[in-house]
PDB file of C-alpha atoms and ligand atoms in Angstrom:
ATOM      1  CA  UNK A   1     334.666 211.908  85.878  1.00  0.00           C
ATOM      2  CA  UNK A   2     335.871 213.024  89.258  1.00  0.00           C
ATOM      3  CA  UNK A   3     333.529 213.390  92.186  1.00  0.00           C
ATOM      4  CA  UNK A   4     330.728 215.895  92.511  1.00  0.00           C
ATOM      5  CA  UNK A   5     330.347 217.647  89.245  1.00  0.00           C
ATOM      6  CA  UNK A   6     327.679 220.146  88.278  1.00  0.00           C
ATOM      7  CA  UNK A   7     325.671 219.740  85.107  1.00  0.00           C
ATOM      8  CA  UNK A   8     323.739 222.913  84.308  1.00  0.00           C
ATOM      9  CA  UNK A   9     320.463 222.360  82.488  1.00  0.00           C
ATOM     10  CA  UNK A  10     319.820 225.364  80.225  1.00  0.00           C
ATOM     11  CA  UNK A  11     316.406 224.328  78.815  1.00  0.00           C
ATOM     12  CA  UNK A  12     314.643 227.237  80.533  1.00  0.00           C
ATOM     13  CA  UNK A  13     316.700 229.759  78.585  1.00  0.00           C
ATOM     14  CA  UNK A  14     315.257 228.260  75.421  1.00  0.00           C
ATOM     15  CA  UNK A  15     311.785 228.274  77.021  1.00  0.00           C
ATOM     16  CA  UNK A  16     311.963 232.058  77.363  1.00  0.00           C
ATOM     17  CA  UNK A  17     313.107 232.407  73.760  1.00  0.00           C
ATOM     18  CA  UNK A  18     310.325 230.152  72.491  1.00  0.00           C
ATOM     19  CA  UNK A  19     307.743 232.245  74.352  1.00  0.00           C
ATOM     20  CA  UNK A  20     308.275 234.769  71.527  1.00  0.00           C
ATOM     21  CA  UNK A  21     309.617 232.414  68.865  1.00  0.00           C
ATOM     22  CA  UNK A  22     312.570 234.757  68.425  1.00  0.00           C
ATOM     23  CA  UNK A  23     316.378 234.614  68.710  1.00  0.00           C
ATOM     24  CA  UNK A  24     316.932 235.688  72.338  1.00  0.00           C
ATOM     25  CA  UNK A  25     317.890 234.609  74.909  1.00  0.00           C
ATOM     26  CA  UNK A  26     320.200 232.140  73.185  1.00  0.00           C
ATOM     27  CA  UNK A  27     320.979 228.910  75.077  1.00  0.00           C
ATOM     28  CA  UNK A  28     324.377 228.908  73.368  1.00  0.00           C
ATOM     29  CA  UNK A  29     325.226 232.133  75.217  1.00  0.00           C
ATOM     30  CA  UNK A  30     323.894 230.517  78.385  1.00  0.00           C
ATOM     31  CA  UNK A  31     326.274 227.598  77.970  1.00  0.00           C
ATOM     32  CA  UNK A  32     329.224 230.010  77.738  1.00  0.00           C
ATOM     33  CA  UNK A  33     328.164 231.803  80.928  1.00  0.00           C
ATOM     34  CA  UNK A  34     327.604 228.477  82.708  1.00  0.00           C
ATOM     35  CA  UNK A  35     331.102 227.333  81.755  1.00  0.00           C
ATOM     36  CA  UNK A  36     332.578 230.605  83.000  1.00  0.00           C
ATOM     37  CA  UNK A  37     330.740 230.050  86.295  1.00  0.00           C
ATOM     38  CA  UNK A  38     332.317 226.616  86.690  1.00  0.00           C
ATOM     39  CA  UNK A  39     329.837 224.196  85.129  1.00  0.00           C
ATOM     40  CA  UNK A  40     331.364 220.773  84.531  1.00  0.00           C
ATOM     41  CA  UNK A  41     328.682 219.795  82.072  1.00  0.00           C
ATOM     42  CA  UNK A  42     325.958 221.390  79.966  1.00  0.00           C
ATOM     43  CA  UNK A  43     322.666 219.500  79.941  1.00  0.00           C
ATOM     44  CA  UNK A  44     319.817 219.939  77.463  1.00  0.00           C
ATOM     45  CA  UNK A  45     316.624 218.012  76.876  1.00  0.00           C
ATOM     46  CA  UNK A  46     315.582 217.768  73.236  1.00  0.00           C
ATOM     47  CA  UNK A  47     311.871 217.096  73.609  1.00  0.00           C
ATOM     48  CA  UNK A  48     309.839 215.405  70.914  1.00  0.00           C
ATOM     49  CA  UNK A  49     307.577 218.490  70.733  1.00  0.00           C
ATOM     50  CA  UNK A  50     310.615 220.870  70.616  1.00  0.00           C
ATOM     51  CA  UNK A  51     308.991 223.115  73.195  1.00  0.00           C
ATOM     52  CA  UNK A  52     312.314 224.615  74.273  1.00  0.00           C
ATOM     53  CA  UNK A  53     315.618 223.294  72.904  1.00  0.00           C
ATOM     54  CA  UNK A  54     315.717 223.159  69.091  1.00  0.00           C
ATOM     55  CA  UNK A  55     317.842 220.958  66.819  1.00  0.00           C
ATOM     56  CA  UNK A  56     319.863 224.056  65.922  1.00  0.00           C
ATOM     57  CA  UNK A  57     320.757 224.578  69.602  1.00  0.00           C
ATOM     58  CA  UNK A  58     321.965 221.021  70.006  1.00  0.00           C
ATOM     59  CA  UNK A  59     324.193 221.218  66.922  1.00  0.00           C
ATOM     60  CA  UNK A  60     325.696 224.568  67.947  1.00  0.00           C
ATOM     61  CA  UNK A  61     326.232 223.376  71.528  1.00  0.00           C
ATOM     62  CA  UNK A  62     328.063 220.310  70.265  1.00  0.00           C
ATOM     63  CA  UNK A  63     330.411 222.613  68.359  1.00  0.00           C
ATOM     64  CA  UNK A  64     330.953 225.174  71.117  1.00  0.00           C
ATOM     65  CA  UNK A  65     330.686 223.539  74.552  1.00  0.00           C
ATOM     66  CA  UNK A  66     334.128 222.663  75.919  1.00  0.00           C
ATOM     67  CA  UNK A  67     332.963 220.706  78.986  1.00  0.00           C
ATOM     68  CA  UNK A  68     330.818 217.569  78.731  1.00  0.00           C
ATOM     69  CA  UNK A  69     327.562 217.772  76.815  1.00  0.00           C
ATOM     70  CA  UNK A  70     324.739 215.680  78.270  1.00  0.00           C
ATOM     71  CA  UNK A  71     321.687 215.172  76.070  1.00  0.00           C
ATOM     72  CA  UNK A  72     318.435 214.101  77.697  1.00  0.00           C
ATOM     73  CA  UNK A  73     316.043 212.395  75.325  1.00  0.00           C
ATOM     74  CA  UNK A  74     313.321 209.791  75.076  1.00  0.00           C
ATOM     75  CA  UNK A  75     313.592 206.286  73.603  1.00  0.00           C
ATOM     76  CA  UNK A  76     311.894 207.399  70.387  1.00  0.00           C
ATOM     77  CA  UNK A  77     313.723 206.202  67.235  1.00  0.00           C
ATOM     78  CA  UNK A  78     314.112 209.734  65.846  1.00  0.00           C
ATOM     79  CA  UNK A  79     315.700 210.950  69.091  1.00  0.00           C
ATOM     80  CA  UNK A  80     318.189 208.083  69.232  1.00  0.00           C
ATOM     81  CA  UNK A  81     319.163 208.792  65.620  1.00  0.00           C
ATOM     82  CA  UNK A  82     319.766 212.477  66.384  1.00  0.00           C
ATOM     83  CA  UNK A  83     321.828 211.511  69.441  1.00  0.00           C
ATOM     84  CA  UNK A  84     323.975 209.112  67.407  1.00  0.00           C
ATOM     85  CA  UNK A  85     324.514 211.780  64.779  1.00  0.00           C
ATOM     86  CA  UNK A  86     325.439 214.565  67.234  1.00  0.00           C
ATOM     87  CA  UNK A  87     327.427 212.342  69.609  1.00  0.00           C
ATOM     88  CA  UNK A  88     327.299 214.170  72.955  1.00  0.00           C
ATOM     89  CA  UNK A  89     329.562 212.703  75.644  1.00  0.00           C
ATOM     90  CA  UNK A  90     326.516 211.331  77.460  1.00  0.00           C
ATOM     91  CA  UNK A  91     322.876 210.645  76.738  1.00  0.00           C
ATOM     92  CA  UNK A  92     320.447 210.456  79.619  1.00  0.00           C
ATOM     93  CA  UNK A  93     317.363 208.488  78.636  1.00  0.00           C
ATOM     94  CA  UNK A  94     314.180 209.915  80.128  1.00  0.00           C
ATOM     95  CA  UNK A  95     310.464 209.127  79.862  1.00  0.00           C
ATOM     96  CA  UNK A  96     308.407 211.691  78.022  1.00  0.00           C
ATOM     97  CA  UNK A  97     304.718 212.512  78.056  1.00  0.00           C
ATOM     98  CA  UNK A  98     303.506 215.323  75.852  1.00  0.00           C
ATOM     99  CA  UNK A  99     301.150 216.849  78.379  1.00  0.00           C
ATOM    100  CA  UNK A 100     303.638 216.977  81.272  1.00  0.00           C
ATOM    101  CA  UNK A 101     305.172 220.288  82.395  1.00  0.00           C
ATOM    102  CA  UNK A 102     308.470 218.601  83.261  1.00  0.00           C
ATOM    103  CA  UNK A 103     309.762 215.029  83.443  1.00  0.00           C
ATOM    104  CA  UNK A 104     307.464 213.579  86.081  1.00  0.00           C
ATOM    105  CA  UNK A 105     308.770 210.157  86.979  1.00  0.00           C
ATOM    106  CA  UNK A 106     311.780 208.012  86.178  1.00  0.00           C
ATOM    107  CA  UNK A 107     312.093 205.773  83.145  1.00  0.00           C
ATOM    108  CA  UNK A 108     310.615 202.348  83.902  1.00  0.00           C
ATOM    109  CA  UNK A 109     313.513 200.040  83.012  1.00  0.00           C
ATOM    110  CA  UNK A 110     311.974 196.965  84.655  1.00  0.00           C
ATOM    111  CA  UNK A 111     308.999 196.946  82.280  1.00  0.00           C
ATOM    112  CA  UNK A 112     310.914 197.628  79.058  1.00  0.00           C
ATOM    113  CA  UNK A 113     314.291 196.001  79.550  1.00  0.00           C
ATOM    114  CA  UNK A 114     314.746 194.852  75.967  1.00  0.00           C
ATOM    115  CA  UNK A 115     313.906 198.214  74.439  1.00  0.00           C
ATOM    116  CA  UNK A 116     316.233 200.055  76.808  1.00  0.00           C
ATOM    117  CA  UNK A 117     319.024 197.497  76.297  1.00  0.00           C
ATOM    118  CA  UNK A 118     318.789 198.020  72.525  1.00  0.00           C
ATOM    119  CA  UNK A 119     318.985 201.813  72.956  1.00  0.00           C
ATOM    120  CA  UNK A 120     322.004 201.495  75.263  1.00  0.00           C
ATOM    121  CA  UNK A 121     323.774 199.296  72.691  1.00  0.00           C
ATOM    122  CA  UNK A 122     322.975 201.669  69.839  1.00  0.00           C
ATOM    123  CA  UNK A 123     324.301 204.699  71.746  1.00  0.00           C
ATOM    124  CA  UNK A 124     327.380 202.861  73.065  1.00  0.00           C
ATOM    125  CA  UNK A 125     328.189 201.750  69.508  1.00  0.00           C
ATOM    126  CA  UNK A 126     328.443 205.441  68.635  1.00  0.00           C
ATOM    127  CA  UNK A 127     330.825 206.121  71.519  1.00  0.00           C
ATOM    128  CA  UNK A 128     328.182 207.702  73.770  1.00  0.00           C
ATOM    129  CA  UNK A 129     327.912 206.863  77.476  1.00  0.00           C
ATOM    130  CA  UNK A 130     324.390 206.172  78.680  1.00  0.00           C
ATOM    131  CA  UNK A 131     322.769 207.277  81.904  1.00  0.00           C
ATOM    132  CA  UNK A 132     319.228 206.196  82.814  1.00  0.00           C
ATOM    133  CA  UNK A 133     316.942 208.584  84.672  1.00  0.00           C
ATOM    134  CA  UNK A 134     315.167 206.348  87.185  1.00  0.00           C
ATOM    135  CA  UNK A 135     313.198 206.544  90.403  1.00  0.00           C
ATOM    136  CA  UNK A 136     315.394 205.708  93.413  1.00  0.00           C
ATOM    137  CA  UNK A 137     314.157 202.117  93.721  1.00  0.00           C
ATOM    138  CA  UNK A 138     316.368 199.050  94.117  1.00  0.00           C
ATOM    139  CA  UNK A 139     314.531 197.217  91.311  1.00  0.00           C
ATOM    140  CA  UNK A 140     315.109 200.014  88.817  1.00  0.00           C
ATOM    141  CA  UNK A 141     318.783 200.250  89.795  1.00  0.00           C
ATOM    142  CA  UNK A 142     319.244 196.498  89.273  1.00  0.00           C
ATOM    143  CA  UNK A 143     317.439 196.630  85.917  1.00  0.00           C
ATOM    144  CA  UNK A 144     319.656 199.561  84.833  1.00  0.00           C
ATOM    145  CA  UNK A 145     322.692 197.425  85.483  1.00  0.00           C
ATOM    146  CA  UNK A 146     321.130 194.475  83.649  1.00  0.00           C
ATOM    147  CA  UNK A 147     320.554 196.527  80.478  1.00  0.00           C
ATOM    148  CA  UNK A 148     324.207 197.605  80.399  1.00  0.00           C
ATOM    149  CA  UNK A 149     323.970 201.317  81.247  1.00  0.00           C
ATOM    150  CA  UNK A 150     327.140 203.080  82.382  1.00  0.00           C
ATOM    151  CA  UNK A 151     325.327 205.392  84.822  1.00  0.00           C
ATOM    152  CA  UNK A 152     322.014 206.138  86.460  1.00  0.00           C
ATOM    153  CA  UNK A 153     320.576 209.498  87.370  1.00  0.00           C
ATOM    154  CA  UNK A 154     318.424 209.089  90.440  1.00  0.00           C
ATOM    155  CA  UNK A 155     315.238 211.172  90.293  1.00  0.00           C
ATOM    156  CA  UNK A 156     315.285 213.497  93.306  1.00  0.00           C
ATOM    157  CA  UNK A 157     311.853 215.017  92.592  1.00  0.00           C
ATOM    158  CA  UNK A 158     310.116 213.211  95.457  1.00  0.00           C
ATOM    159  CA  UNK A 159     312.842 214.320  97.880  1.00  0.00           C
ATOM    160  CA  UNK A 160     312.579 217.896  96.569  1.00  0.00           C
ATOM    161  CA  UNK A 161     308.784 217.910  96.936  1.00  0.00           C
ATOM    162  CA  UNK A 162     309.095 216.547 100.465  1.00  0.00           C
ATOM    163  CA  UNK A 163     311.607 219.287 101.268  1.00  0.00           C
ATOM    164  CA  UNK A 164     309.135 221.862  99.972  1.00  0.00           C
ATOM    165  CA  UNK A 165     306.393 220.260 102.030  1.00  0.00           C
ATOM    166  CA  UNK A 166     308.487 220.521 105.176  1.00  0.00           C
ATOM    167  CA  UNK A 167     309.288 224.099 104.361  1.00  0.00           C
ATOM    168  CA  UNK A 168     305.976 225.566 103.286  1.00  0.00           C
ATOM    169  CA  UNK A 169     303.421 222.738 103.555  1.00  0.00           C
ATOM    170  CA  UNK A 170     300.991 221.963 106.325  1.00  0.00           C
ATOM    171  CA  UNK A 171     303.545 219.829 108.096  1.00  0.00           C
ATOM    172  CA  UNK A 172     301.500 216.617 107.992  1.00  0.00           C
ATOM    173  CA  UNK A 173     304.697 214.658 108.409  1.00  0.00           C
ATOM    174  CA  UNK A 174     306.046 217.165 110.919  1.00  0.00           C
ATOM    175  CA  UNK A 175     309.120 218.171 109.015  1.00  0.00           C
ATOM    176  CA  UNK A 176     310.424 214.628 108.562  1.00  0.00           C
ATOM    177  CA  UNK A 177     309.317 214.122 104.966  1.00  0.00           C
ATOM    178  CA  UNK A 178     312.600 215.166 103.365  1.00  0.00           C
ATOM    179  CA  UNK A 179     314.662 213.072 105.789  1.00  0.00           C
ATOM    180  CA  UNK A 180     312.608 210.000 104.854  1.00  0.00           C
ATOM    181  CA  UNK A 181     312.998 210.588 101.116  1.00  0.00           C
ATOM    182  CA  UNK A 182     316.707 211.336 101.515  1.00  0.00           C
ATOM    183  CA  UNK A 183     317.110 207.892 103.028  1.00  0.00           C
ATOM    184  CA  UNK A 184     315.388 206.364  99.974  1.00  0.00           C
ATOM    185  CA  UNK A 185     317.879 208.112  97.669  1.00  0.00           C
ATOM    186  CA  UNK A 186     320.774 207.058  99.907  1.00  0.00           C
ATOM    187  CA  UNK A 187     319.782 203.376  99.781  1.00  0.00           C
ATOM    188  CA  UNK A 188     319.396 203.419  95.999  1.00  0.00           C
ATOM    189  CA  UNK A 189     322.762 205.212  95.724  1.00  0.00           C
ATOM    190  CA  UNK A 190     324.461 202.503  97.737  1.00  0.00           C
ATOM    191  CA  UNK A 191     323.141 199.848  95.365  1.00  0.00           C
ATOM    192  CA  UNK A 192     324.276 201.881  92.331  1.00  0.00           C
ATOM    193  CA  UNK A 193     327.809 201.882  93.719  1.00  0.00           C
ATOM    194  CA  UNK A 194     327.712 198.187  94.654  1.00  0.00           C
ATOM    195  CA  UNK A 195     326.793 197.374  91.055  1.00  0.00           C
ATOM    196  CA  UNK A 196     329.660 199.534  89.777  1.00  0.00           C
ATOM    197  CA  UNK A 197     327.541 202.092  87.926  1.00  0.00           C
ATOM    198  CA  UNK A 198     328.246 205.828  87.921  1.00  0.00           C
ATOM    199  CA  UNK A 199     325.981 207.700  90.297  1.00  0.00           C
ATOM    200  CA  UNK A 200     324.214 210.873  89.149  1.00  0.00           C
ATOM    201  CA  UNK A 201     321.133 212.626  90.520  1.00  0.00           C
ATOM    202  CA  UNK A 202     318.821 215.458  89.656  1.00  0.00           C
ATOM    203  CA  UNK A 203     315.433 217.135  89.487  1.00  0.00           C
ATOM    204  CA  UNK A 204     314.057 219.745  91.834  1.00  0.00           C
ATOM    205  CA  UNK A 205     317.401 220.448  93.491  1.00  0.00           C
ATOM    206  CA  UNK A 206     317.941 224.015  94.699  1.00  0.00           C
ATOM    207  CA  UNK A 207     320.352 226.121  96.778  1.00  0.00           C
ATOM    208  CA  UNK A 208     318.808 224.932 100.036  1.00  0.00           C
ATOM    209  CA  UNK A 209     318.159 221.246  99.465  1.00  0.00           C
ATOM    210  CA  UNK A 210     321.171 220.255  97.348  1.00  0.00           C
ATOM    211  CA  UNK A 211     323.793 219.593 100.002  1.00  0.00           C
ATOM    212  CA  UNK A 212     322.436 216.381 101.554  1.00  0.00           C
ATOM    213  CA  UNK A 213     322.209 214.877  98.045  1.00  0.00           C
ATOM    214  CA  UNK A 214     325.670 216.151  97.042  1.00  0.00           C
ATOM    215  CA  UNK A 215     327.095 214.575 100.212  1.00  0.00           C
ATOM    216  CA  UNK A 216     325.902 211.042  99.407  1.00  0.00           C
ATOM    217  CA  UNK A 217     329.019 208.833  99.126  1.00  0.00           C
ATOM    218  CA  UNK A 218     330.022 208.290  95.504  1.00  0.00           C
ATOM    219  CA  UNK A 219     327.805 211.031  94.079  1.00  0.00           C
ATOM    220  CA  UNK A 220     329.447 212.086  90.811  1.00  0.00           C
ATOM    221  CA  UNK A 221     327.138 214.428  88.941  1.00  0.00           C
ATOM    222  CA  UNK A 222     324.153 216.599  89.750  1.00  0.00           C
ATOM    223  CA  UNK A 223     322.031 218.045  86.946  1.00  0.00           C
ATOM    224  CA  UNK A 224     320.260 221.224  87.962  1.00  0.00           C
ATOM    225  CA  UNK A 225     318.171 223.600  85.855  1.00  0.00           C
ATOM    226  CA  UNK A 226     315.151 225.419  87.235  1.00  0.00           C
ATOM    227  CA  UNK A 227     316.695 226.732  90.416  1.00  0.00           C
ATOM    228  CA  UNK A 228     319.902 227.996  88.753  1.00  0.00           C
ATOM    229  CA  UNK A 229     318.077 229.740  85.900  1.00  0.00           C
ATOM    230  CA  UNK A 230     315.623 231.251  88.415  1.00  0.00           C
ATOM    231  CA  UNK A 231     318.440 232.734  90.467  1.00  0.00           C
ATOM    232  CA  UNK A 232     320.211 233.895  87.301  1.00  0.00           C
ATOM    233  CA  UNK A 233     317.360 236.341  86.637  1.00  0.00           C
ATOM    234  CA  UNK A 234     318.594 238.272  89.665  1.00  0.00           C
ATOM    235  CA  UNK A 235     322.298 237.448  89.969  1.00  0.00           C
ATOM    236  CA  UNK A 236     323.315 236.611  86.420  1.00  0.00           C
ATOM    237  CA  UNK A 237     323.954 233.061  85.251  1.00  0.00           C
ATOM    238  CA  UNK A 238     327.702 233.005  85.831  1.00  0.00           C
ATOM    239  CA  UNK A 239     327.245 233.918  89.492  1.00  0.00           C
ATOM    240  CA  UNK A 240     324.284 231.558  89.939  1.00  0.00           C
ATOM    241  CA  UNK A 241     326.346 228.640  88.641  1.00  0.00           C
ATOM    242  CA  UNK A 242     329.365 229.595  90.776  1.00  0.00           C
ATOM    243  CA  UNK A 243     327.181 229.745  93.900  1.00  0.00           C
ATOM    244  CA  UNK A 244     325.709 226.304  93.220  1.00  0.00           C
ATOM    245  CA  UNK A 245     329.121 224.827  92.484  1.00  0.00           C
ATOM    246  CA  UNK A 246     330.452 226.124  95.826  1.00  0.00           C
ATOM    247  CA  UNK A 247     327.575 224.527  97.726  1.00  0.00           C
ATOM    248  CA  UNK A 248     328.119 221.185  96.017  1.00  0.00           C
ATOM    249  CA  UNK A 249     331.859 221.183  96.684  1.00  0.00           C
ATOM    250  CA  UNK A 250     331.331 222.182 100.330  1.00  0.00           C
ATOM    251  CA  UNK A 251     328.699 219.522 101.039  1.00  0.00           C
ATOM    252  CA  UNK A 252     329.474 217.069 103.797  1.00  0.00           C
ATOM    253  CA  UNK A 253     327.368 214.244 105.189  1.00  0.00           C
ATOM    254  CA  UNK A 254     324.844 215.355 107.795  1.00  0.00           C
TER     255      UNK A 254
HETATM  256  N1  PXP B   1     317.603 215.676  85.307  1.00  0.00           N
HETATM  257  C1  PXP B   1     316.669 215.283  84.404  1.00  0.00           C
HETATM  258  C2  PXP B   1     316.761 213.923  83.830  1.00  0.00           C
HETATM  259  C3  PXP B   1     315.636 216.178  84.016  1.00  0.00           C
HETATM  260  O1  PXP B   1     314.716 215.769  83.118  1.00  0.00           O
HETATM  261  C4  PXP B   1     315.622 217.475  84.566  1.00  0.00           C
HETATM  262  C5  PXP B   1     314.567 218.450  84.143  1.00  0.00           C
HETATM  263  O2  PXP B   1     314.650 218.699  82.781  1.00  0.00           O
HETATM  264  C6  PXP B   1     316.630 217.835  85.466  1.00  0.00           C
HETATM  265  C7  PXP B   1     317.600 216.898  85.836  1.00  0.00           C
HETATM  266  C8  PXP B   1     316.714 219.195  86.080  1.00  0.00           C
HETATM  267  O3  PXP B   1     315.625 219.405  86.915  1.00  0.00           O
HETATM  268  P1  PXP B   1     315.373 220.855  87.538  1.00  0.00           P
HETATM  269  O4  PXP B   1     315.064 221.754  86.375  1.00  0.00           O
HETATM  270  O5  PXP B   1     314.207 220.640  88.437  1.00  0.00           O
HETATM  271  O6  PXP B   1     316.630 221.262  88.235  1.00  0.00           O
END
């Protein structure tokens, strides 16, 4: 994969559909629009509780998406079996708690190395590349390398929350919160590259906070959902994706 690609997460389109348990809006249509806007990858999270993306969506996306398909899923046996059957280009392993609104923290590789290593082997045996969604800590990056993953996706949620804090919070850290968290992501990124893994990032990225992350040396893929789908309500999805893609390509180190 060349540098700085945009993966568009279309889960929220399915969330709207599931609010009525009906047939629209269809995430398969969303994938088409995202591709026309310049998406390099379509990302979906098949959750154990099927709250948004359904098995039907995943199968149709596999047949229709012409860019890379990135499936986010948990380590559950059933999920790994579905992944091996569908064979997306990449699986991103994520932690999953039923009560959470969205994926809250990274997958703890350090504490379950053997289980993750087995999942990586199983997926690789089916020709699927594996990315691990982890917190930007040096220990988790090292463990990701040890279990044989091809890539990591650094969780940018803490950076994004800090950015929001600087923007609309009480300013307890006097506007320096995001800069501090950016440095944490930068350090982890450096280690990812030293270990020879592919460097991806995502969670909480939006049109105003994405560029410093996109500008990190070696950054290959950003997966973005909420912010793009939110803007699409007003501008249409094709335009929303095109706007995000332009920002990512124009990003330079601050
Ligand atoms: N990456 C991963 C691994 C995720 O779980 C999510 C959320 O589903 C995202 C990226 C996208 O996050 P956001 O919707 O905040 O852009």
